[in-house]
Short mmCIF file of C-alpha atoms in Angstrom, two decimals:
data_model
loop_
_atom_site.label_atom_id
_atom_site.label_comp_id
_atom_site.label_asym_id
_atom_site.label_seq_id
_atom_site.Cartn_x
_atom_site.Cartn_y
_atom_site.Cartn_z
CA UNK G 1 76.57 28.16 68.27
CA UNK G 2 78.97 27.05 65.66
CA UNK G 3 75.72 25.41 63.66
CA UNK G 4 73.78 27.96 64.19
CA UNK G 5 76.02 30.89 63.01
CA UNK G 6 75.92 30.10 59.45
CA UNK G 7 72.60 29.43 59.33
CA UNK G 8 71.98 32.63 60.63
CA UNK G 9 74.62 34.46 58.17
CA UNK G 10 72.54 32.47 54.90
CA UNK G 11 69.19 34.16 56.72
CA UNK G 12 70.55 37.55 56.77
CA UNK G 13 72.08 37.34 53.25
CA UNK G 14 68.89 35.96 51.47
CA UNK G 15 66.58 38.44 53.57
CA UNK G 16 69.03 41.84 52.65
CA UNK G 17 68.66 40.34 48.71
CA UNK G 18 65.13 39.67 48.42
CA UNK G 19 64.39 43.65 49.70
CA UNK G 20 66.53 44.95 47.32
CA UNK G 21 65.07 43.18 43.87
CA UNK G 22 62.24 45.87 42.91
CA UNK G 23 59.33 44.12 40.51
CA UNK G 24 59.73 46.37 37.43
CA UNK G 25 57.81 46.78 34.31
CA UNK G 26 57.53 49.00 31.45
CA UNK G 27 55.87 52.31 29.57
CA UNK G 28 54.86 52.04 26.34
CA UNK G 29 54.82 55.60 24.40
CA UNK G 30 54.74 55.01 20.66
CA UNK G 31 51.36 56.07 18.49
CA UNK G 32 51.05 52.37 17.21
CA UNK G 33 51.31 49.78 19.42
CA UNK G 34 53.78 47.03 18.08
CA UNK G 35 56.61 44.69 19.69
CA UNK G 36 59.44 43.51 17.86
CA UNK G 37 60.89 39.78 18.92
CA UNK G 38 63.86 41.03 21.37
CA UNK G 39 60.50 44.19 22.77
CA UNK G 40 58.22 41.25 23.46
CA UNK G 41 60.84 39.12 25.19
CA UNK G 42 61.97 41.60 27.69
CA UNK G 43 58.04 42.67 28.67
CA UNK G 44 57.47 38.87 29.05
CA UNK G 45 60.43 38.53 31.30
CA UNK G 46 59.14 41.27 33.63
CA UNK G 47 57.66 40.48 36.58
CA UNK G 48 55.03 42.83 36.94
CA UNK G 49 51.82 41.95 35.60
CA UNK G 50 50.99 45.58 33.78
CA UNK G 51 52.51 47.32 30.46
CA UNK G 52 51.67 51.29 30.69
CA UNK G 53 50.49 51.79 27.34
CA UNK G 54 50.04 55.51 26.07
CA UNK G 55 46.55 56.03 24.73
CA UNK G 56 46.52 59.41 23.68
CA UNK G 57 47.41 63.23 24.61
CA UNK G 58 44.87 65.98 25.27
CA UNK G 59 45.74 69.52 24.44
CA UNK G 60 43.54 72.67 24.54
CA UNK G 61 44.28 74.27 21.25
CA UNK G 62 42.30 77.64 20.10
CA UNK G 63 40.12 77.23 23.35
CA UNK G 64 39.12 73.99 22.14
CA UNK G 65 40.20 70.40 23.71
CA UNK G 66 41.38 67.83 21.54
CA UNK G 67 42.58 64.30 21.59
CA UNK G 68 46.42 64.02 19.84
CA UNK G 69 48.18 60.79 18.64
CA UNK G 70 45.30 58.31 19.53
CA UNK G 71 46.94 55.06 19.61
CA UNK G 72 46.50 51.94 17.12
CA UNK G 73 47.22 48.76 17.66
CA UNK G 74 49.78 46.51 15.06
CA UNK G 75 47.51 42.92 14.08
CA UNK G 76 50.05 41.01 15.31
CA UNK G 77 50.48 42.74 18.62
CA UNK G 78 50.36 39.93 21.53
CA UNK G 79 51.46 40.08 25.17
CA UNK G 80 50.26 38.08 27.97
CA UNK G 81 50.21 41.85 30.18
CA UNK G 82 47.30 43.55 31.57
CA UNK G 83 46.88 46.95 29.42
CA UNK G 84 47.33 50.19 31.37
CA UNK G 85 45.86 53.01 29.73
CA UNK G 86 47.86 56.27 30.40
CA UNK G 87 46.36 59.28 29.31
CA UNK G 88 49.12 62.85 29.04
CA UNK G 89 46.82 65.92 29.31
CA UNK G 90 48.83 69.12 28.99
CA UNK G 91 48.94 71.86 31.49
CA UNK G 92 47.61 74.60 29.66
CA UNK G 93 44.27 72.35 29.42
CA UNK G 94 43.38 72.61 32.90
CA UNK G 95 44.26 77.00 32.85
CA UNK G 96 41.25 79.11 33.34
CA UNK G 97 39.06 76.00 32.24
CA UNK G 98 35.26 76.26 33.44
CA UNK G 99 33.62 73.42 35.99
CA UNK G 100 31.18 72.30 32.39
CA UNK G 101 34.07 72.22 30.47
CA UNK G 102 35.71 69.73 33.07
CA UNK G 103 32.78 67.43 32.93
CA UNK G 104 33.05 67.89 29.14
CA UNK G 105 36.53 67.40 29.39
CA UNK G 106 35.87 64.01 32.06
CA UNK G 107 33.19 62.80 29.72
CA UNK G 108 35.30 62.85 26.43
CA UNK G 109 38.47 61.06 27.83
CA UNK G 110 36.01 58.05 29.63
CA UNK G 111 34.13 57.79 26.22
CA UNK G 112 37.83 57.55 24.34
CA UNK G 113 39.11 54.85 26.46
CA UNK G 114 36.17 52.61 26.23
CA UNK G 115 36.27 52.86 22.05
CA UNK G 116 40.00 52.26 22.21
CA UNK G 117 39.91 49.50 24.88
CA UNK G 118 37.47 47.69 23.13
CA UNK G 119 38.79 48.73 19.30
CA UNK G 120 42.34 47.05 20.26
CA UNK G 121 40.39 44.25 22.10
CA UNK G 122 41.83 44.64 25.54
CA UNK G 123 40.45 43.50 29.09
CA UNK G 124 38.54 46.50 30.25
CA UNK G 125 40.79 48.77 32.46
CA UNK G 126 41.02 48.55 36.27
CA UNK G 127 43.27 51.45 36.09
CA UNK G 128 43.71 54.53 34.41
CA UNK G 129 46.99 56.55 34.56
CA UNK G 130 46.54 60.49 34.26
CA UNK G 131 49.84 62.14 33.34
CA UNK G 132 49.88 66.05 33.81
CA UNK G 133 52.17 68.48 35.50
CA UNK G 134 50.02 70.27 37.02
CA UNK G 135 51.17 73.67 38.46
CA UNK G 136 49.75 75.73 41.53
CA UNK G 137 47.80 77.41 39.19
CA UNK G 138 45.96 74.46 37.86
CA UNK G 139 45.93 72.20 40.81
CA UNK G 140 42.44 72.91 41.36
CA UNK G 141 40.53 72.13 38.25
CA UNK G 142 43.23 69.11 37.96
CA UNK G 143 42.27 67.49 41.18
CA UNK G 144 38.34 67.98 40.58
CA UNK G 145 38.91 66.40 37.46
CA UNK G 146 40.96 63.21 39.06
CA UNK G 147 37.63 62.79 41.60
CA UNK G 148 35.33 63.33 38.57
CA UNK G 149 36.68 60.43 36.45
CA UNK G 150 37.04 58.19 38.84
CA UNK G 151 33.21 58.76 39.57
CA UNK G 152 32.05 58.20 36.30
CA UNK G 153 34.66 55.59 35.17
CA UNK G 154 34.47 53.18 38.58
CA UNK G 155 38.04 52.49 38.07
CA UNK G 156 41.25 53.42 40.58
CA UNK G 157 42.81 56.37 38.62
CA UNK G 158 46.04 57.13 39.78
CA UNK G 159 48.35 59.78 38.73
CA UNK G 160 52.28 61.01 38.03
CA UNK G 161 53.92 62.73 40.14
CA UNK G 162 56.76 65.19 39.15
CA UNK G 163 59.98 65.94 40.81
CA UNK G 164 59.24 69.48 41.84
CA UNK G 165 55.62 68.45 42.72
CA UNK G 166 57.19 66.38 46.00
CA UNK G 167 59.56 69.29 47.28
CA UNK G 168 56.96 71.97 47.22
CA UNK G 169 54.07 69.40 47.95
CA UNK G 170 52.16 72.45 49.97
CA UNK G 171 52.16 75.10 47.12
CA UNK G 172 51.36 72.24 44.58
CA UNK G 173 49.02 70.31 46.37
CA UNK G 174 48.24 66.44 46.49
CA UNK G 175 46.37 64.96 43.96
CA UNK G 176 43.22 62.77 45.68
CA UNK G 177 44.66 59.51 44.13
CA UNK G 178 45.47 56.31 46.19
CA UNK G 179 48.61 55.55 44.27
CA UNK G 180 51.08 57.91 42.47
CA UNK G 181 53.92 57.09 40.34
CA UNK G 182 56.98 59.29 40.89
CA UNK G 183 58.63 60.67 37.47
CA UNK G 184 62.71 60.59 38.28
CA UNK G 185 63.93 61.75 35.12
CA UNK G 186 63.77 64.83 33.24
CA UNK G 187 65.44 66.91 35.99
CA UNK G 188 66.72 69.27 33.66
CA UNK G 189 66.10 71.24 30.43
CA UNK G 190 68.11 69.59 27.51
CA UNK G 191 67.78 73.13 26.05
CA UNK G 192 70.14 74.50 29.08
CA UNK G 193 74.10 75.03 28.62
CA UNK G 194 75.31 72.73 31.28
CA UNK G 195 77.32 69.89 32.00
CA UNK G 196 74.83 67.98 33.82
CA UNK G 197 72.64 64.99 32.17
CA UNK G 198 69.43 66.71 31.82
CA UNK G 199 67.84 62.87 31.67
CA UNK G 200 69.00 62.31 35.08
CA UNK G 201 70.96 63.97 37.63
CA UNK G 202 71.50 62.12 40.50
CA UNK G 203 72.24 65.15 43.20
CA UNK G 204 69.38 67.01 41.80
CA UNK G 205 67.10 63.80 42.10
CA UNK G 206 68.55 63.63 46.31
CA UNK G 207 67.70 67.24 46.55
CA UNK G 208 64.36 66.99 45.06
CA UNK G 209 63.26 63.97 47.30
CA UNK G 210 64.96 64.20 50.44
CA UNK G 211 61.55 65.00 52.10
CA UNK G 212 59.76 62.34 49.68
CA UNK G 213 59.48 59.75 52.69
CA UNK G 214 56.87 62.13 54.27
CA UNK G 215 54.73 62.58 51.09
CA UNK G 216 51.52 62.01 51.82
CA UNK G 217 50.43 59.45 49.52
CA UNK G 218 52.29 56.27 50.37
CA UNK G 219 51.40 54.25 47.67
CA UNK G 220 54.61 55.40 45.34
CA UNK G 221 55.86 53.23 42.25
CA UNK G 222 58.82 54.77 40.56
CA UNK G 223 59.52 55.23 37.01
CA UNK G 224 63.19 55.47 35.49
CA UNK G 225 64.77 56.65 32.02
CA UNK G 226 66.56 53.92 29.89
CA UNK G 227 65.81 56.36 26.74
CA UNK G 228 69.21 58.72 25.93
CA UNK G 229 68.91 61.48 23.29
CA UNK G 230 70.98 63.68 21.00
CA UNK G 231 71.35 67.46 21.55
CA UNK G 232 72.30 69.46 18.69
CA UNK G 233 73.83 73.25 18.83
CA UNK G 234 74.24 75.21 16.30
CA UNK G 235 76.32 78.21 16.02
CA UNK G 236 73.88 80.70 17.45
CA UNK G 237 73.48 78.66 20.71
CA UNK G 238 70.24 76.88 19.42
CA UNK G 239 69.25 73.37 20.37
CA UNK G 240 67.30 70.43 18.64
CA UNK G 241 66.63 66.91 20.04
CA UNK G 242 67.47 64.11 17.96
CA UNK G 243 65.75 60.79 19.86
CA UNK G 244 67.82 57.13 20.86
CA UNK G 245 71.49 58.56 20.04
CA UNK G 246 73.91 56.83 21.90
CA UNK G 247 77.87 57.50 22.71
CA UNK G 248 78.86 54.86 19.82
CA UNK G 249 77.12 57.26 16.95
CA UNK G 250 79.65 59.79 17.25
CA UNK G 251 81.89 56.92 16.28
CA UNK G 252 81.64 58.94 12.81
CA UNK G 253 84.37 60.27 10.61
CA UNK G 254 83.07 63.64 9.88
CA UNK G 255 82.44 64.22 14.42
CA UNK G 256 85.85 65.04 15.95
CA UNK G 257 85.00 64.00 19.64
CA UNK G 258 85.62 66.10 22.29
CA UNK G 259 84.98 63.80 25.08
CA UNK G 260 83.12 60.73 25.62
CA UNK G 261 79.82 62.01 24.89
CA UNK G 262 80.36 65.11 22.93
CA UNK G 263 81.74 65.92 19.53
CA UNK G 264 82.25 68.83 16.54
CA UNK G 265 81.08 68.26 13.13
CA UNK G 266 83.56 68.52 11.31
CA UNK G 267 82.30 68.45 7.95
CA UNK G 268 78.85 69.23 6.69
CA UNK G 269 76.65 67.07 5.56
CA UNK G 270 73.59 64.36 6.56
CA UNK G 271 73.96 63.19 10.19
CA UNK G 272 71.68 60.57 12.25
CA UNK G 273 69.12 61.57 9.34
CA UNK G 274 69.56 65.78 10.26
CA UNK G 275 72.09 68.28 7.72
CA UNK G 276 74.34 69.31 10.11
CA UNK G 277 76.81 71.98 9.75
CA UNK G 278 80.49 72.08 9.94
CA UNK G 279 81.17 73.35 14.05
CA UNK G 280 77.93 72.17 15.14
CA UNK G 281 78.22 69.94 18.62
CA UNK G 282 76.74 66.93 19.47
CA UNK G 283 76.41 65.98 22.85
CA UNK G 284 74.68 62.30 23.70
CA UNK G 285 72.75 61.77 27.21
CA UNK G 286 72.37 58.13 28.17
CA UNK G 287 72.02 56.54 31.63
CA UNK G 288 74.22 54.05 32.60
CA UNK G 289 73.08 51.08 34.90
CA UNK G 290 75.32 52.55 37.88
CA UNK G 291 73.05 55.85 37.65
CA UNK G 292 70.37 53.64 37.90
CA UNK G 293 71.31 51.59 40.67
CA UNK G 294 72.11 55.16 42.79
CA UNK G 295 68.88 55.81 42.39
CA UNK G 296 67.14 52.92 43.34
CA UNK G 297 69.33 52.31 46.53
CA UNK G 298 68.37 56.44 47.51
CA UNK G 299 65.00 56.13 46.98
CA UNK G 300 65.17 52.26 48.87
CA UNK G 301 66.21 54.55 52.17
CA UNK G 302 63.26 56.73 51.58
CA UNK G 303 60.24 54.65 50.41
CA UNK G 304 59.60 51.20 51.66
CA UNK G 305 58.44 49.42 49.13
CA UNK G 306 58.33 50.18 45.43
CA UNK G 307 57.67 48.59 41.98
CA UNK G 308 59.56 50.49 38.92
CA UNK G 309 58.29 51.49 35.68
CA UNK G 310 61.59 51.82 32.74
CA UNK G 311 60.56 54.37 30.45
CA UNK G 312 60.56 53.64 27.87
CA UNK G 313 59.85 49.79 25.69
CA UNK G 314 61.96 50.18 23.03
CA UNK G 315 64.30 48.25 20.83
CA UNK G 316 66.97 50.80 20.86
CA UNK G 317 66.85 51.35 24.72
CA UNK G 318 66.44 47.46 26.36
CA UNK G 319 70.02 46.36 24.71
CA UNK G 320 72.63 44.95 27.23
CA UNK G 321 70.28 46.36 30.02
CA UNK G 322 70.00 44.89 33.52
CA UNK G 323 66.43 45.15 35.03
CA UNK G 324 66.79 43.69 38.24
CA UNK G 325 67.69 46.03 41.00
#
């Protein structure tokens, strides 16, 4: 027993370890695709074999449907990653839209990805990521559409899957995908008075998903914010979003901070490339890697087995970050 005990202790260590380190990749959301050294050395460190690349947006605008910030492609882009094109279709495109105008609508987006894929000389797809949050209203049309492009296009199309979309799964529906890949961030408005991150909240993520181990669809990958943000307020109580702030840019000497994250102006003038006004506040929402790690040991007591997507690739947001979880 006595050479057999710490064998077994070494077995139980190494076995608990191994289920905890998640294969993770990454989003890519910018309008032209391009890596800088340190971007291109954390994707190629990843383990999973995929880079979610935005292709474009699709917005009904004046009743018509049109394709927004098409992506290009940098001539010194590399990366040894398969290219997943993710497509963001708005809400209001799906509301009061006709059964023609969803094979238009099917039709268009297959025709886009093809010219892109083979414009920016990638592998053809053998998946295509629909991003839409979809509302009872729209559910519908949404889901026909999901069954219609993967007709036409042969390819698994898979879709996100939103926060309030799990915890009302019967009113919302479930999207006739094999695979789904859970959004947990955003779980507030940036634009509301309160002291909670609106990036990510970790009670509001447990109340949101504390059913999520009986969604349907088992086939869950999980995506998690490593972008932060500025919010702005002026003196009337209105809000702008300035992108990548962190805590050490209100290291200024015109911001009188009021806490770790939050500070006055105290003098006006140009700020983070904005004119601010004297009295305006600045609050900064980053996540830090213990946030993170919450999460992923919640959602490890509620889904099996999970790869997850960092949102987003970018310079400003990989620094002094740990991956591994």
């Amino acid at each position: 027993m006595k050479k057999i005990f710490p064998v077994l202790i070494l077995v139980l260590f190494f076995g608990c370890s191994k289920e905890k380190n998640h294969t993770y990749g990454f989003y890519y959301w910018k309008t032209r695709l391009s890596l800088k050294e340190s971007e291109r050395a954390v994707l190629e460190q990843s383990p999973l074999v995929n880079l979610y690349v935005r292709f474009f947006d699709v917005d009904k605008v004046d009743g018509k449907f049109q394709p927004v910030s098409v992506i290009s492609k940098s001539e010194n882009f590399r990366s040894s990653k398969h290219i997943v094109p993710v497509i963001f279709i708005t809400n209001r495109t799906f509301l009061y839209i006709k059964d023609s105008e969803i094979d238009f609508l099917v039709k268009s987006i297959h025709q886009l990805i093809e010219k892109k894929t083979k414009e920016l000389s990638f592998k053809d797809a053998s998946e295509i990521q629909i991003d839409c949050d979809w509302t009872a209203g729209t559910k519908n049309d949404y889901f026909n559409f999901l069954k219609k492009l993967k007709a036409l296009s042969h390819t698994e199309i898979t879709s996100t899957l939103r926060l309030h979309q799990v915890k009302d799964k019967i009113t919302m529906g479930i999207p006739p995908v094999s695979k789904v890949y859970l959004m947990c961030y955003s779980t507030s408005s940036p634009l509301e008075n309160s002291d909670k991150n609106s990036i990510l909240d970790i009670q509001i993520l447990k109340n949101y998903l504390s059913d999520v181990q009986n969604y349907p669809i088992k086939k869950i990958d999980v995506a998690l914010p490593i972008y932060s943000w500025g919010i702005i307020t002026n003196h009337f109580g209105k809000h702008k979003l300035i992108n990548a702030l962190s805590e050490k840019d209100l290291n200024h000497k015109n911001l009188e901070k009021i806490s770790e994250n939050e500070a006055v102006v105290k003098k006006d003038g140009f700020f983070f490339g904005y004119y601010l006004n004297r009295g305006f506040r600045v609050k900064v929402e980053q996540i830090p890697e213990q946030t993170l790690n919450e999460a992923v040991n919640f959602l490890g007591r509620k889904i099996p087995k999970f790869n997850i997507i960092y949102y987003q690739l970018d310079e400003r947001f990989i620094r002094n970050r740990n991956f591994n979880r």
